[in-house]
Coordinates of C-alpha atoms and ligand atoms in Angstrom, one line a residue:
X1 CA -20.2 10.6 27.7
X2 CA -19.2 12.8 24.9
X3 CA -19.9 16.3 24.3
X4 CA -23.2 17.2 21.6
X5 CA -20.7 19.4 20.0
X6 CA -17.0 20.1 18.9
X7 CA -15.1 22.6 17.3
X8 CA -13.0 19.5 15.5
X9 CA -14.0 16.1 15.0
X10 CA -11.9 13.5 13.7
X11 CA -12.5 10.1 12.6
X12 CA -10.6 7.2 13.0
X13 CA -7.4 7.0 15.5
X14 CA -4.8 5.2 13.5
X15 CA -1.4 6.4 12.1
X16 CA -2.6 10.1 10.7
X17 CA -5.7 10.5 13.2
X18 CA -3.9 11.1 16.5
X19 CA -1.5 13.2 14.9
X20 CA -3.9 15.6 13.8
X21 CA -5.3 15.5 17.2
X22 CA -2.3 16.0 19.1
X23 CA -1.0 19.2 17.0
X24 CA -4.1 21.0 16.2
X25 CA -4.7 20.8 20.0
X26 CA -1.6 21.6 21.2
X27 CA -0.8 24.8 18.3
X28 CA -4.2 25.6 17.2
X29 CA -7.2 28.3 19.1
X30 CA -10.6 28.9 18.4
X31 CA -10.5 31.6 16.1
X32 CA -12.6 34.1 17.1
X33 CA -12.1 33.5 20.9
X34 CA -8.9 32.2 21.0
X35 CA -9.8 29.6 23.5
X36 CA -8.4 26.0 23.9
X37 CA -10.6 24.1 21.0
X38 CA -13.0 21.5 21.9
X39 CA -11.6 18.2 20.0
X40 CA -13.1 14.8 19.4
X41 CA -11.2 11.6 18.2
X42 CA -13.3 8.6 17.4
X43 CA -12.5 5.2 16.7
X44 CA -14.4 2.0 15.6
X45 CA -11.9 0.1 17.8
X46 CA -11.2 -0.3 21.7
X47 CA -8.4 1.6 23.5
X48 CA -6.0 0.1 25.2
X49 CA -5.0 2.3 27.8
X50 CA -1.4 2.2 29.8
X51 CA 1.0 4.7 30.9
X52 CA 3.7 4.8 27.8
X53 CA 6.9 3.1 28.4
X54 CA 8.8 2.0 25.4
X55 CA 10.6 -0.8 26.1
X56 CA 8.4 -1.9 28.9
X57 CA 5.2 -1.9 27.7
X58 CA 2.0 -1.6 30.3
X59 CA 0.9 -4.7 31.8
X60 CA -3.1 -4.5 29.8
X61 CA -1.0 -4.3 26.5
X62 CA 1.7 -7.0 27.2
X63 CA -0.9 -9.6 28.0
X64 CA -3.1 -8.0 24.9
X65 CA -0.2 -7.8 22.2
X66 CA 1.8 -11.0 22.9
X67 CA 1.1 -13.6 20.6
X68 CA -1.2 -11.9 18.8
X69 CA -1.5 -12.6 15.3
X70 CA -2.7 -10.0 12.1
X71 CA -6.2 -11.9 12.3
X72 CA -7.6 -11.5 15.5
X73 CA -11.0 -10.3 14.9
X74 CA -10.9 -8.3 18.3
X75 CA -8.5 -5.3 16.8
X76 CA -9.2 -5.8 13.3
X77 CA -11.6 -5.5 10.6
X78 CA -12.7 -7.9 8.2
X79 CA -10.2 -6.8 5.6
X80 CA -7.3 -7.4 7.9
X81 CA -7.1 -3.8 8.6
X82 CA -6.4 -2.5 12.2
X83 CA -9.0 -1.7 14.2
X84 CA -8.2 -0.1 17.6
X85 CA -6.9 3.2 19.0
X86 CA -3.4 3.2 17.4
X87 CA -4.6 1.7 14.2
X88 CA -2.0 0.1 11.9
X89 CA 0.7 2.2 13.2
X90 CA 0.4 -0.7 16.1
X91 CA 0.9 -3.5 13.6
X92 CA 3.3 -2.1 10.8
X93 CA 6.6 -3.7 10.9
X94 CA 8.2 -0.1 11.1
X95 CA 10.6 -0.6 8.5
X96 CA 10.4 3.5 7.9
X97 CA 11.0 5.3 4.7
X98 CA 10.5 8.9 5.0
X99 CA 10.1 10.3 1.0
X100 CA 12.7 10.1 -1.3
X101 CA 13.6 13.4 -3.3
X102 CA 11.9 11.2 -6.3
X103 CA 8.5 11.0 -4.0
X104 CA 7.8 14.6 -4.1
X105 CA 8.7 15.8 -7.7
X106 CA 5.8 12.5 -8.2
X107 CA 2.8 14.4 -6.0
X108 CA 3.7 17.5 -8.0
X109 CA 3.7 16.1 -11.5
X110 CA 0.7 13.9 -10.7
X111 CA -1.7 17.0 -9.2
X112 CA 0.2 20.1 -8.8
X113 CA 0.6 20.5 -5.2
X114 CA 3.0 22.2 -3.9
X115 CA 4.5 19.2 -1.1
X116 CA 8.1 20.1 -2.0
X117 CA 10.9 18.5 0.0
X118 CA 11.7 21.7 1.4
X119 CA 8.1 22.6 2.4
X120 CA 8.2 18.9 4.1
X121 CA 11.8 19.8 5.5
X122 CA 10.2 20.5 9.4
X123 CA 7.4 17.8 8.8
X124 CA 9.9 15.4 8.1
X125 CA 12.2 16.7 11.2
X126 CA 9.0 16.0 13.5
X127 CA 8.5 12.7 12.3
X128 CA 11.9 11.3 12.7
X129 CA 11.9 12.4 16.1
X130 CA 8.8 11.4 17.4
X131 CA 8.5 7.9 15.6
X132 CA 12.2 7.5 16.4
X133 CA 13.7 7.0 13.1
X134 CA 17.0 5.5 13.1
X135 CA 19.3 3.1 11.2
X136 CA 19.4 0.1 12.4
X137 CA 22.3 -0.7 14.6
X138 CA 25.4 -2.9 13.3
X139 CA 25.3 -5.4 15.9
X140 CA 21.8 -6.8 14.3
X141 CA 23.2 -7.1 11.0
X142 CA 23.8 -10.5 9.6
X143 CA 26.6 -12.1 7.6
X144 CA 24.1 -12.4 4.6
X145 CA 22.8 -8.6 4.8
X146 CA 26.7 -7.4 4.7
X147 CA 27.4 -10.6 2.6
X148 CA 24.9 -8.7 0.2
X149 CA 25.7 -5.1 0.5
X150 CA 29.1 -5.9 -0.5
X151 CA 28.2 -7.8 -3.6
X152 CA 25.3 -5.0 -4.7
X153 CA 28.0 -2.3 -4.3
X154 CA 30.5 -4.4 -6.5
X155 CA 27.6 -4.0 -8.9
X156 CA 27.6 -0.7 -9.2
X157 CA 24.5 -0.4 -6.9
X158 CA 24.0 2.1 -3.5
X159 CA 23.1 -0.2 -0.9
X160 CA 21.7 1.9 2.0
X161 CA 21.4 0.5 5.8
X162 CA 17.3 0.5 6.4
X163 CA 16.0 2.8 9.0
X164 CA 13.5 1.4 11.4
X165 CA 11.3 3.2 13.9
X166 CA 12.0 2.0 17.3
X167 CA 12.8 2.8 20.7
X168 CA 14.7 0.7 23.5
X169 CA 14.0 -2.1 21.0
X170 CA 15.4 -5.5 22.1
X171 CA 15.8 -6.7 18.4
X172 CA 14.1 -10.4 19.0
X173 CA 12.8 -9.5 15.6
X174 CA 9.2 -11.3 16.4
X175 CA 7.8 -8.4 15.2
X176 CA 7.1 -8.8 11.5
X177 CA 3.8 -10.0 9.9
X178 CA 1.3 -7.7 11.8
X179 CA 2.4 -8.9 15.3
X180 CA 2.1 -6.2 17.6
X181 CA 5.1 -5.3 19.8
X182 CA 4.6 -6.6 24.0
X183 CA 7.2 -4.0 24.8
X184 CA 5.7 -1.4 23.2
X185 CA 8.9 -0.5 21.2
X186 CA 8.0 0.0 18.1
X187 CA 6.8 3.4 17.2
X188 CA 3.2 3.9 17.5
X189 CA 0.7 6.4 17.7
X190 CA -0.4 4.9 21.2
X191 CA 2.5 5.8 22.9
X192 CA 3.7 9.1 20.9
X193 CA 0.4 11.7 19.7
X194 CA -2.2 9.7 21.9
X195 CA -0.5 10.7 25.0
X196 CA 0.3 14.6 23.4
X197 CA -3.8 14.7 22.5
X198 CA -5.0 14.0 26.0
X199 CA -2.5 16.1 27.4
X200 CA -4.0 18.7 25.5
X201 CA -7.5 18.0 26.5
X202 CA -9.1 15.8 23.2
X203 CA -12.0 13.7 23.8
X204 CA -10.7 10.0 22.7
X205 CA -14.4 8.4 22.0
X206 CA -13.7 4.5 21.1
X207 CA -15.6 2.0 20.3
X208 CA -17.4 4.4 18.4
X209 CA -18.2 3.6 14.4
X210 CA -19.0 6.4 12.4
X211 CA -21.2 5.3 10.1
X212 CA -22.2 9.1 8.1
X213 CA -21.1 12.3 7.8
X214 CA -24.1 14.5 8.1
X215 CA -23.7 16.6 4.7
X216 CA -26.2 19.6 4.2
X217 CA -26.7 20.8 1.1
X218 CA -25.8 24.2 0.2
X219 CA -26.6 24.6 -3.7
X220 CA -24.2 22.3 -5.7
X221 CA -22.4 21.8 -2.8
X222 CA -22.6 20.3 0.6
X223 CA -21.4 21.4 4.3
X224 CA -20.2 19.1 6.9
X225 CA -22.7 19.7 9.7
X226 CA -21.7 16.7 12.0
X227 CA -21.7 12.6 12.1
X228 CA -24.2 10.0 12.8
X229 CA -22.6 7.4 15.3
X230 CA -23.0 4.3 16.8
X231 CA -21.9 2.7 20.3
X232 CA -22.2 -0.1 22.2
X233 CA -25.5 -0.8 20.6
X234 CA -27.2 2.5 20.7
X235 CA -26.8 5.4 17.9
X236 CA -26.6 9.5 17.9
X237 CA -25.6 12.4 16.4
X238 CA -23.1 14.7 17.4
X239 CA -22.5 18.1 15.5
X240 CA -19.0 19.6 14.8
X241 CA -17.6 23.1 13.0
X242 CA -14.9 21.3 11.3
X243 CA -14.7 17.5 10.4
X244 CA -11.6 15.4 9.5
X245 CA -12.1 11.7 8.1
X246 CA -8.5 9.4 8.8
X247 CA -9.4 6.3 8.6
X248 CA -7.5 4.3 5.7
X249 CA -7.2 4.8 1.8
X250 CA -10.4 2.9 1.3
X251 CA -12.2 3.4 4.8
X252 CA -12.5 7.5 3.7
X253 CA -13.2 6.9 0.4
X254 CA -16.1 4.3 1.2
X255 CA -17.4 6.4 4.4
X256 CA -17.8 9.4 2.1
X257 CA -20.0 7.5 -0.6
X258 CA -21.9 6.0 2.2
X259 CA -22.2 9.9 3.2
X260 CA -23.8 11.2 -0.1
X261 CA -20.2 12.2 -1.1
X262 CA -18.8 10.6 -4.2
X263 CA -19.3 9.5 -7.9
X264 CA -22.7 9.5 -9.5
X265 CA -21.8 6.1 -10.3
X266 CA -21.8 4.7 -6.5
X267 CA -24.8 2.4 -6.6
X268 CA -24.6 2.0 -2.5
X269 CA -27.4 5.2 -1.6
X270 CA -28.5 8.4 -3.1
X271 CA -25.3 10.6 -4.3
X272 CA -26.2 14.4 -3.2
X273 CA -22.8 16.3 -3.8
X274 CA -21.2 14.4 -6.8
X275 CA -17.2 14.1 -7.4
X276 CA -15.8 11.4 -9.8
X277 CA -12.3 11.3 -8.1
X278 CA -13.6 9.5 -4.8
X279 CA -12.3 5.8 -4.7
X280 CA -10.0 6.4 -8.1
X281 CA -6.8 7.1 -8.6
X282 CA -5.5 4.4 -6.3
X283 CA -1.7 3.7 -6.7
X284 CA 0.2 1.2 -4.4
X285 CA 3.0 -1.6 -5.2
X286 CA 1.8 -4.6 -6.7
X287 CA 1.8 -7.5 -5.0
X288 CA 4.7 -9.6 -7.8
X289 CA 6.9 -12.7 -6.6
X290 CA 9.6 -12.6 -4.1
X291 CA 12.7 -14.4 -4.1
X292 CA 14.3 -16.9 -1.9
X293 CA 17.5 -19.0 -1.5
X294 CA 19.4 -21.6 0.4
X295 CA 23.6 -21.2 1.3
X296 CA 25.9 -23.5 2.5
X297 CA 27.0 -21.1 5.4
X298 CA 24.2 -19.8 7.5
X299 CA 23.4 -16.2 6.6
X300 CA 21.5 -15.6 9.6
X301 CA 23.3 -15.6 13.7
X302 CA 19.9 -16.9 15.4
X303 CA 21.0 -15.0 18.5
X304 CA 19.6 -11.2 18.6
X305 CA 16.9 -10.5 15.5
X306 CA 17.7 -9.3 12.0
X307 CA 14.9 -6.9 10.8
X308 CA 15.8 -6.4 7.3
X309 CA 19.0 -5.4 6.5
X310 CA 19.5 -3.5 3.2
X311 CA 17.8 -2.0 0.4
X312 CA 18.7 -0.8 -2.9
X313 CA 17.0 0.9 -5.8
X314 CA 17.0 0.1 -9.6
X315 CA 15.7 2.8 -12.2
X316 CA 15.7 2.5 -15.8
X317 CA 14.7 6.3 -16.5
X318 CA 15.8 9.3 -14.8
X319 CA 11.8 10.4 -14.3
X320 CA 11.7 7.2 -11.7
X321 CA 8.7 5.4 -13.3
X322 CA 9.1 1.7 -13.2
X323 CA 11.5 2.0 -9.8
X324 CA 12.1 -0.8 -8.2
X325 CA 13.3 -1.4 -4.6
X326 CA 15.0 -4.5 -3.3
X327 CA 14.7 -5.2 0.4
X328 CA 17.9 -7.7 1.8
X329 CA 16.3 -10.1 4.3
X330 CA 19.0 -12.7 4.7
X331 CA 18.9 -14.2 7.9
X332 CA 16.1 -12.8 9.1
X333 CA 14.2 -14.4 12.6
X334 CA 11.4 -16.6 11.3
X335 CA 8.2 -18.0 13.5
X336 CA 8.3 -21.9 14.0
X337 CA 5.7 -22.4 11.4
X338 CA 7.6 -20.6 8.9
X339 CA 10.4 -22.4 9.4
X340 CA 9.2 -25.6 9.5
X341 CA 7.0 -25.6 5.9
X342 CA 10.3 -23.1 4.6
X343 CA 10.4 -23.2 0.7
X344 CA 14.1 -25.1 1.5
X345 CA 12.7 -27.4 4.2
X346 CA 12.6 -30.9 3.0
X347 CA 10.0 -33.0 3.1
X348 CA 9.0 -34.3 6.2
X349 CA 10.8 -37.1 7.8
X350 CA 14.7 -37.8 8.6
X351 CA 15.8 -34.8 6.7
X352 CA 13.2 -32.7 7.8
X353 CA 14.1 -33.6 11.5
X354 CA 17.6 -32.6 11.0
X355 CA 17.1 -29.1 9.1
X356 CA 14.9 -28.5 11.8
X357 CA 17.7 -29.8 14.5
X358 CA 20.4 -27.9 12.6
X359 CA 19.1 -24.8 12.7
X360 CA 19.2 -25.0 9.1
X361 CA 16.9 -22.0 8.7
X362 CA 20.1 -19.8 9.2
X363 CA 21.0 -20.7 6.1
X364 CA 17.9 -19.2 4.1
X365 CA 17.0 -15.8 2.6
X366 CA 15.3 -13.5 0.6
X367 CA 15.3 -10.7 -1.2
X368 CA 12.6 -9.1 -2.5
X369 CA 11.6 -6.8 -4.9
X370 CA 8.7 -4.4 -5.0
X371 CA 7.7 -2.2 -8.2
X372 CA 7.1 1.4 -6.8
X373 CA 5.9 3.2 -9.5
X374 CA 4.0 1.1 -11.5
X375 CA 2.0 1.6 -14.5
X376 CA -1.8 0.7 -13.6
X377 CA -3.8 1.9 -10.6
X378 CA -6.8 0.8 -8.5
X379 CA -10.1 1.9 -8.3
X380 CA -13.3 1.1 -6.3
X381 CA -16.2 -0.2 -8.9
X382 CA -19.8 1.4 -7.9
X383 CA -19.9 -1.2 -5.4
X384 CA -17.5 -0.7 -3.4
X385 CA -15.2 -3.3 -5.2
X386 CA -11.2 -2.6 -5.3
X387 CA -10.3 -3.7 -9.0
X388 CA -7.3 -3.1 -10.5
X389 CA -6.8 -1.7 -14.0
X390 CA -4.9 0.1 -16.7
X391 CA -2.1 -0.1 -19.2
X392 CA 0.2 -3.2 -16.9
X393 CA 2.9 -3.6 -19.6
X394 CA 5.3 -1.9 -17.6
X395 CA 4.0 -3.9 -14.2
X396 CA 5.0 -7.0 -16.0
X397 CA 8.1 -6.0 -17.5
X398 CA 10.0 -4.3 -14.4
X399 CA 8.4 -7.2 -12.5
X400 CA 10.3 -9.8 -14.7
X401 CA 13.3 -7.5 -14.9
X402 CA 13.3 -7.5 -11.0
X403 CA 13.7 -11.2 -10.5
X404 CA 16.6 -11.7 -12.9
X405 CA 18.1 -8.9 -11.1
X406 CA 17.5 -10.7 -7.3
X407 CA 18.5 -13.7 -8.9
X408 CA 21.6 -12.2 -10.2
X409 CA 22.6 -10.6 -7.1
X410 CA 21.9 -14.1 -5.1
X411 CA 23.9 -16.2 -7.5
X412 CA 27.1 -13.5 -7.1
X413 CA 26.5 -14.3 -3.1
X414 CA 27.2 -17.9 -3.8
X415 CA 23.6 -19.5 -2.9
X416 CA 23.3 -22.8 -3.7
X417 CA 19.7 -23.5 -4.6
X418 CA 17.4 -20.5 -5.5
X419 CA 13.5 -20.4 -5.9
X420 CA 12.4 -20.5 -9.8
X421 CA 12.5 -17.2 -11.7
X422 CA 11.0 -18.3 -14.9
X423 CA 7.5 -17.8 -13.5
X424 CA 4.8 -16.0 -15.6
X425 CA 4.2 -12.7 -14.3
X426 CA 0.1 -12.3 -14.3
X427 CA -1.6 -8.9 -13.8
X428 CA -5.5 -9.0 -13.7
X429 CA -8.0 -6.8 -12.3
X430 CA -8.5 -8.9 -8.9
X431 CA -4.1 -8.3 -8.7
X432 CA -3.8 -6.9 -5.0
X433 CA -1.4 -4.2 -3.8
X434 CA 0.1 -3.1 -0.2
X435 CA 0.1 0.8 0.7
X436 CA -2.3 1.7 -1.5
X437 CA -2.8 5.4 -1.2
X438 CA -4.5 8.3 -3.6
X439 CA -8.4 6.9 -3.5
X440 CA -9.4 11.1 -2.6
X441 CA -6.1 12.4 -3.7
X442 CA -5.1 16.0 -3.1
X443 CA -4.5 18.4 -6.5
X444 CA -5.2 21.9 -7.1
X445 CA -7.7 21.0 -10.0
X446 CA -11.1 19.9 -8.4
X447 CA -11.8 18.2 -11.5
X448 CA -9.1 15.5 -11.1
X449 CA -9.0 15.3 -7.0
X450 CA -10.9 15.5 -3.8
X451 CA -9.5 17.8 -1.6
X452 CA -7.0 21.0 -2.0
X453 CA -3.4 21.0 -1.3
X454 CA -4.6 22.3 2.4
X455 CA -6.4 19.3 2.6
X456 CA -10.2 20.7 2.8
X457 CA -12.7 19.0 0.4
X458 CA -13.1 20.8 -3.2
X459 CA -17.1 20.5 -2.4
X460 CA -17.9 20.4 1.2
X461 CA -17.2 23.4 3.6
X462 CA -16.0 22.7 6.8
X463 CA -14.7 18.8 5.8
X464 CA -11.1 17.9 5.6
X465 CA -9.5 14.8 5.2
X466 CA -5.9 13.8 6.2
X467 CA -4.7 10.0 5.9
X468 CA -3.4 7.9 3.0
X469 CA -6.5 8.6 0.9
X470 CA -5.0 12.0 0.0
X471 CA -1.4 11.5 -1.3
X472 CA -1.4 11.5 -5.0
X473 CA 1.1 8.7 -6.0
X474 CA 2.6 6.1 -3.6
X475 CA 6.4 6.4 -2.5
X476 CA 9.0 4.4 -3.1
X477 CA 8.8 2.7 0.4
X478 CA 6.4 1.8 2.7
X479 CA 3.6 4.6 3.4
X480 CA 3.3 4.7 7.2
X481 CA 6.7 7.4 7.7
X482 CA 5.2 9.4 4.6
X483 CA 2.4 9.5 6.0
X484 CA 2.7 10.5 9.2
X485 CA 5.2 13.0 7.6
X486 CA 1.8 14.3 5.2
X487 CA -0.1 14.4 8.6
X488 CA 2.2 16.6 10.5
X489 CA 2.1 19.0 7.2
X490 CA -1.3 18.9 7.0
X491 CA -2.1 19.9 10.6
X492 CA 0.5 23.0 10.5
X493 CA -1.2 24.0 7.1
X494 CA -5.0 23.5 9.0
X495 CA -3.8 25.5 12.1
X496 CA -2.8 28.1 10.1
X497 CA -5.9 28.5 7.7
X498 CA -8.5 27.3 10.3
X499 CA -7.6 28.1 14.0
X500 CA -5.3 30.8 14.2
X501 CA -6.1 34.4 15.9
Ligands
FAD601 C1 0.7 -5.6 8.2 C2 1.2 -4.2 7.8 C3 2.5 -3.9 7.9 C4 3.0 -2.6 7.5 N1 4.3 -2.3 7.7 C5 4.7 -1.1 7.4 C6 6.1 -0.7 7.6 O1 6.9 -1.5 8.0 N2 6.4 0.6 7.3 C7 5.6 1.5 6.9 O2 6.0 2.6 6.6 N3 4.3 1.2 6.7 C8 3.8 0.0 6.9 N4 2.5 -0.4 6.8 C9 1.6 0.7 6.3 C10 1.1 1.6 7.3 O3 0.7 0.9 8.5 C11 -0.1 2.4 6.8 O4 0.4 3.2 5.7 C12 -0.8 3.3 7.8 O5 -1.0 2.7 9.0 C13 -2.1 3.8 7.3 O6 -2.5 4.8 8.2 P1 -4.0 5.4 8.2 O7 -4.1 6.4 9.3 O8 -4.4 5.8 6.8 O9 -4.9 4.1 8.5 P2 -5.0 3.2 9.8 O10 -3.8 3.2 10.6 O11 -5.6 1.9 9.3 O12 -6.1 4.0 10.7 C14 -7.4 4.1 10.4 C15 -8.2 4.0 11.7 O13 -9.5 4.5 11.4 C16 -10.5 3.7 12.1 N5 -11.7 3.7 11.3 C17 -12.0 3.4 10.0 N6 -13.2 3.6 9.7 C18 -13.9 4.1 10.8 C19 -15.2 4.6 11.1 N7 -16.1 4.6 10.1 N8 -15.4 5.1 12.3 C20 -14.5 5.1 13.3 N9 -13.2 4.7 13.1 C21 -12.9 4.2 11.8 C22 -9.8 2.3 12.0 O14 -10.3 1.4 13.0 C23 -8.3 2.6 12.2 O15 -7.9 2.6 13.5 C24 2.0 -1.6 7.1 C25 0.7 -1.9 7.0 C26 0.2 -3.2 7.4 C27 -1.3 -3.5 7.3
SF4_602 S1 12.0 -6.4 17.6 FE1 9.9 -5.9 17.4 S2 8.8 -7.2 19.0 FE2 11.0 -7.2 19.5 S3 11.2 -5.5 20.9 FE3 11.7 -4.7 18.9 S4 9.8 -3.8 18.2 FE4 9.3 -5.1 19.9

């Protein structure tokens, strides 16, 4: 049964959640007794206990994560999103890009705050070592990943290996497309900060949806007095000193509105503490065309699993707007399914029999582009909607630049047959994105953002919030690392303002 009240209650227990747990409880005290605090995680989701053993796995999770797809209903929500203790840090694919010098100079520029790399220099450090960030190892590369390093380099490019957050990791590479890992070795929150919370005496209250935060009013502004929850069917209150939301770029956003908390706009309830920022602002990578192609040779081994080999970067201007990344994933393991309806797989019949027979799937890649700093951004509409809008001609330009740049790269490799590349290139306002982040950015002007570079709300005392909702401009690879490099920040920064004697 959980406690009436805490000194810190956080919502949602996905990638940034458990972090924030784990280090307030272990380096933070009650400031004015200097006690051990009283700490509350909550999440929508079920836990799935077992002792933490990566590379073995516990025997509730091996049965629970093999063969699971992205869409069971159990652990997610209707979105797709993750919805268990671990959150998406349980079904990323770990392919881990901490910042890139570029990154921070962006959160800077965009809001002011002061995330330099060399204030991020020990959040960074912590994150590599718990998520174990490494390279991956040379015995899982594949001919076509060094087939295209070599080619990108005679370029002129700087193809760099691709670091990947593992431990005891058997490479099988059935892994990718939101499949969790049945060995547990793939860097997650379940088996790194969960463990270090409890240790440290946090509450872990799941199956628990938080469906308000209690918001008083206090003149123009509001204070945090506690959240209204419900479990298992029934519904109460509990009442904390400090409250952190984590739960997903649009989850925060959306739970504040619901809250009272957010543009004057919102046509969901009754606005009582107003701030236009909350749900704008959202920048991600576009979702544009990837690129595929068919060799002679096989590109892949089919033995142990290739998780992405390379990547490289293309710029046009020194400022890094318009980047784009290209991710080498030539030879790559690939579910039956995949294989079998394969953009090279011939039609079924005879020939279809003997692709199938000669493995002929080793002979197929990709590489794929992704725009990183775009030129439009997201934003929830007063009902909740995520539309997408802005000036796109930028979007559409690098996007078209990027496939005569894959296709140029996969031509010098020697493919023989290579998916179309004169394709138009359509932005609208229903255009999706992945790692979409910003939607209650941080800033140091409370007119243009949510919360403070300390991560405490511009409008609501005792209210913080800490997950990808805050970070002002999306990086130039996948958020999860960033983020959980943001999180580890942001709980030293809250320990030291907020529970410190
Ligand atoms: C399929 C997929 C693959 C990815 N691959 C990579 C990758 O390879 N590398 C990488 O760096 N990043 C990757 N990412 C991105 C990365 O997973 C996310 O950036 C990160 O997990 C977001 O963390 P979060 O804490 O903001 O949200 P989440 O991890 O989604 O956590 C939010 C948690 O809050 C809970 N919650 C929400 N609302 C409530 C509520 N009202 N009450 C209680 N609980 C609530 C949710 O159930 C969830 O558990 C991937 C994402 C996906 C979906
Ligand atoms: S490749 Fe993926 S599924 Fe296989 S052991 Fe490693 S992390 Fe787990």
């Amino acid at each position: 049964m959980p406690e009436s009240h805490y000194d810190v209650a956080i919502v949602g227990a996905g990638f940034s959640g458990p972090i924030l747990a784990a280090n307030i409880a272990e380096k933070g005290v009650h400031p004015s007794t200097g006690d051990q605090l009283k700490i509350a995680l909550i999440e929508a989701g079920p836990y799935l206990k077992g002792t933490p053993r990566p590379g073995y796995g516990s025997a509730t999770r091996r049965q629970r994560f093999s063969n699971l797809g992205g869409a069971d209903p159990a652990f997610h929500w209707e979105d797709g999103s993750a919805r268990l203790v671990g959150g998406s840090s349980l079904h990323w694919q770990a392919s881990a890009f901490l910042p890139f010098p570029i990154d921070y100079i962006h959160w800077q520029k965009e809001t002011g705050v002061d995330w330099t790399e060399e204030n991020f220099r020990e959040a960074v450090a912590e994150t590599r070592r718990e998520f174990s960030v490494h390279a991956y190892p040379e015995e899982v590369n594949t001919r076509g990943n060094r087939l295209f390093y070599a080619v990108a380099k005679q370029m002129g490019y700087e193809p760099y290996r691709q670091e990947g957050a593992r431990r005891n990791c058997i490479y099988c590479g059935f892994c990718a497309g939101a499949q969790m890992c049945k060995y547990d070795s793939r860097s997650s929150t379940l088996v790194s900060y969960i463990p270090k919370a409890e240790k440290y005496g946090v509450d872990i209250l799941a199956n628990t949806l938080v469906e308000r935060v209690l918001i008083a009013s206090k003149g123009e502004r509001g204070v945090a007095t506690g959240l209204a929850c419900s479990s298992e069917g029934s519904s109460y209150e509990l009442t904390a000193d400090h409250i952190i939301l984590s739960c997903g770029t649009r989850k925060t956003a959306l739970l504040l509105m619901r809250s009272g908390y957010g543009p004057a706009d919102w046509r969901g309830n009754p606005i009582y503490v107003e701030n236009p920022n909350i749900g704008k602002h959202i920048d991600g990578h576009p979702r544009g065309p990837g690129i595929s192609a068919l060799f002679d040779e096989p590109v892949g081994h089919g033995e142990v699993g290739a998780i992405r080999g390379y990547y490289m970067v293309h710029d046009e201007r020194a400022d890094g707007e318009g980047r784009l990344l290209f991710r080498a994933d030539l030879g790559g393991n690939m579910y039956p399914q995949q294989a079998a309806l394969n953009t090279f797989a011939p039609e079924f019949g005879r020939e279809h029999k003997q692709f199938m027979q000669e493995n002929g799937i080793l002979k197929v890649g990709s590489l794929n582009p992704r725009l990183s700093k775009a030129s439009g951004r997201w934003f929830l509409d007063p009902d909740g909607r995520q539309v997408y809008g802005g000036d796109h001609s930028l979007t559409i330009r690098r996007t078209k630049e990027a496939l005569q740049i894959a296709h140029e790269v996969l031509v010098k490799m020697g493919a023989r047959k290579i998916t179309p590349i004169d394709i138009p290139v359509r932005v609208t306002s229903g255009t999706g994105g992945s790692h979409l982040v910003g939607s209650c950015r941080a800033g140091t002007d409370p007119k243009t953002s949510v919360v403070n570079p300390y991560f405490e709300s511009h409008d609501v005392d005792n209210l913080f919030l800490c997950d990808g909702s805050v970070i002002p401009r999306v990086t130039t690879g996948n958020t999860g690392t960033p983020q959980a490099a943001v999180t580890v920040f942001a709980a030293a920064r809250i320990v030291e303002r907020h529970f410190t004697r």
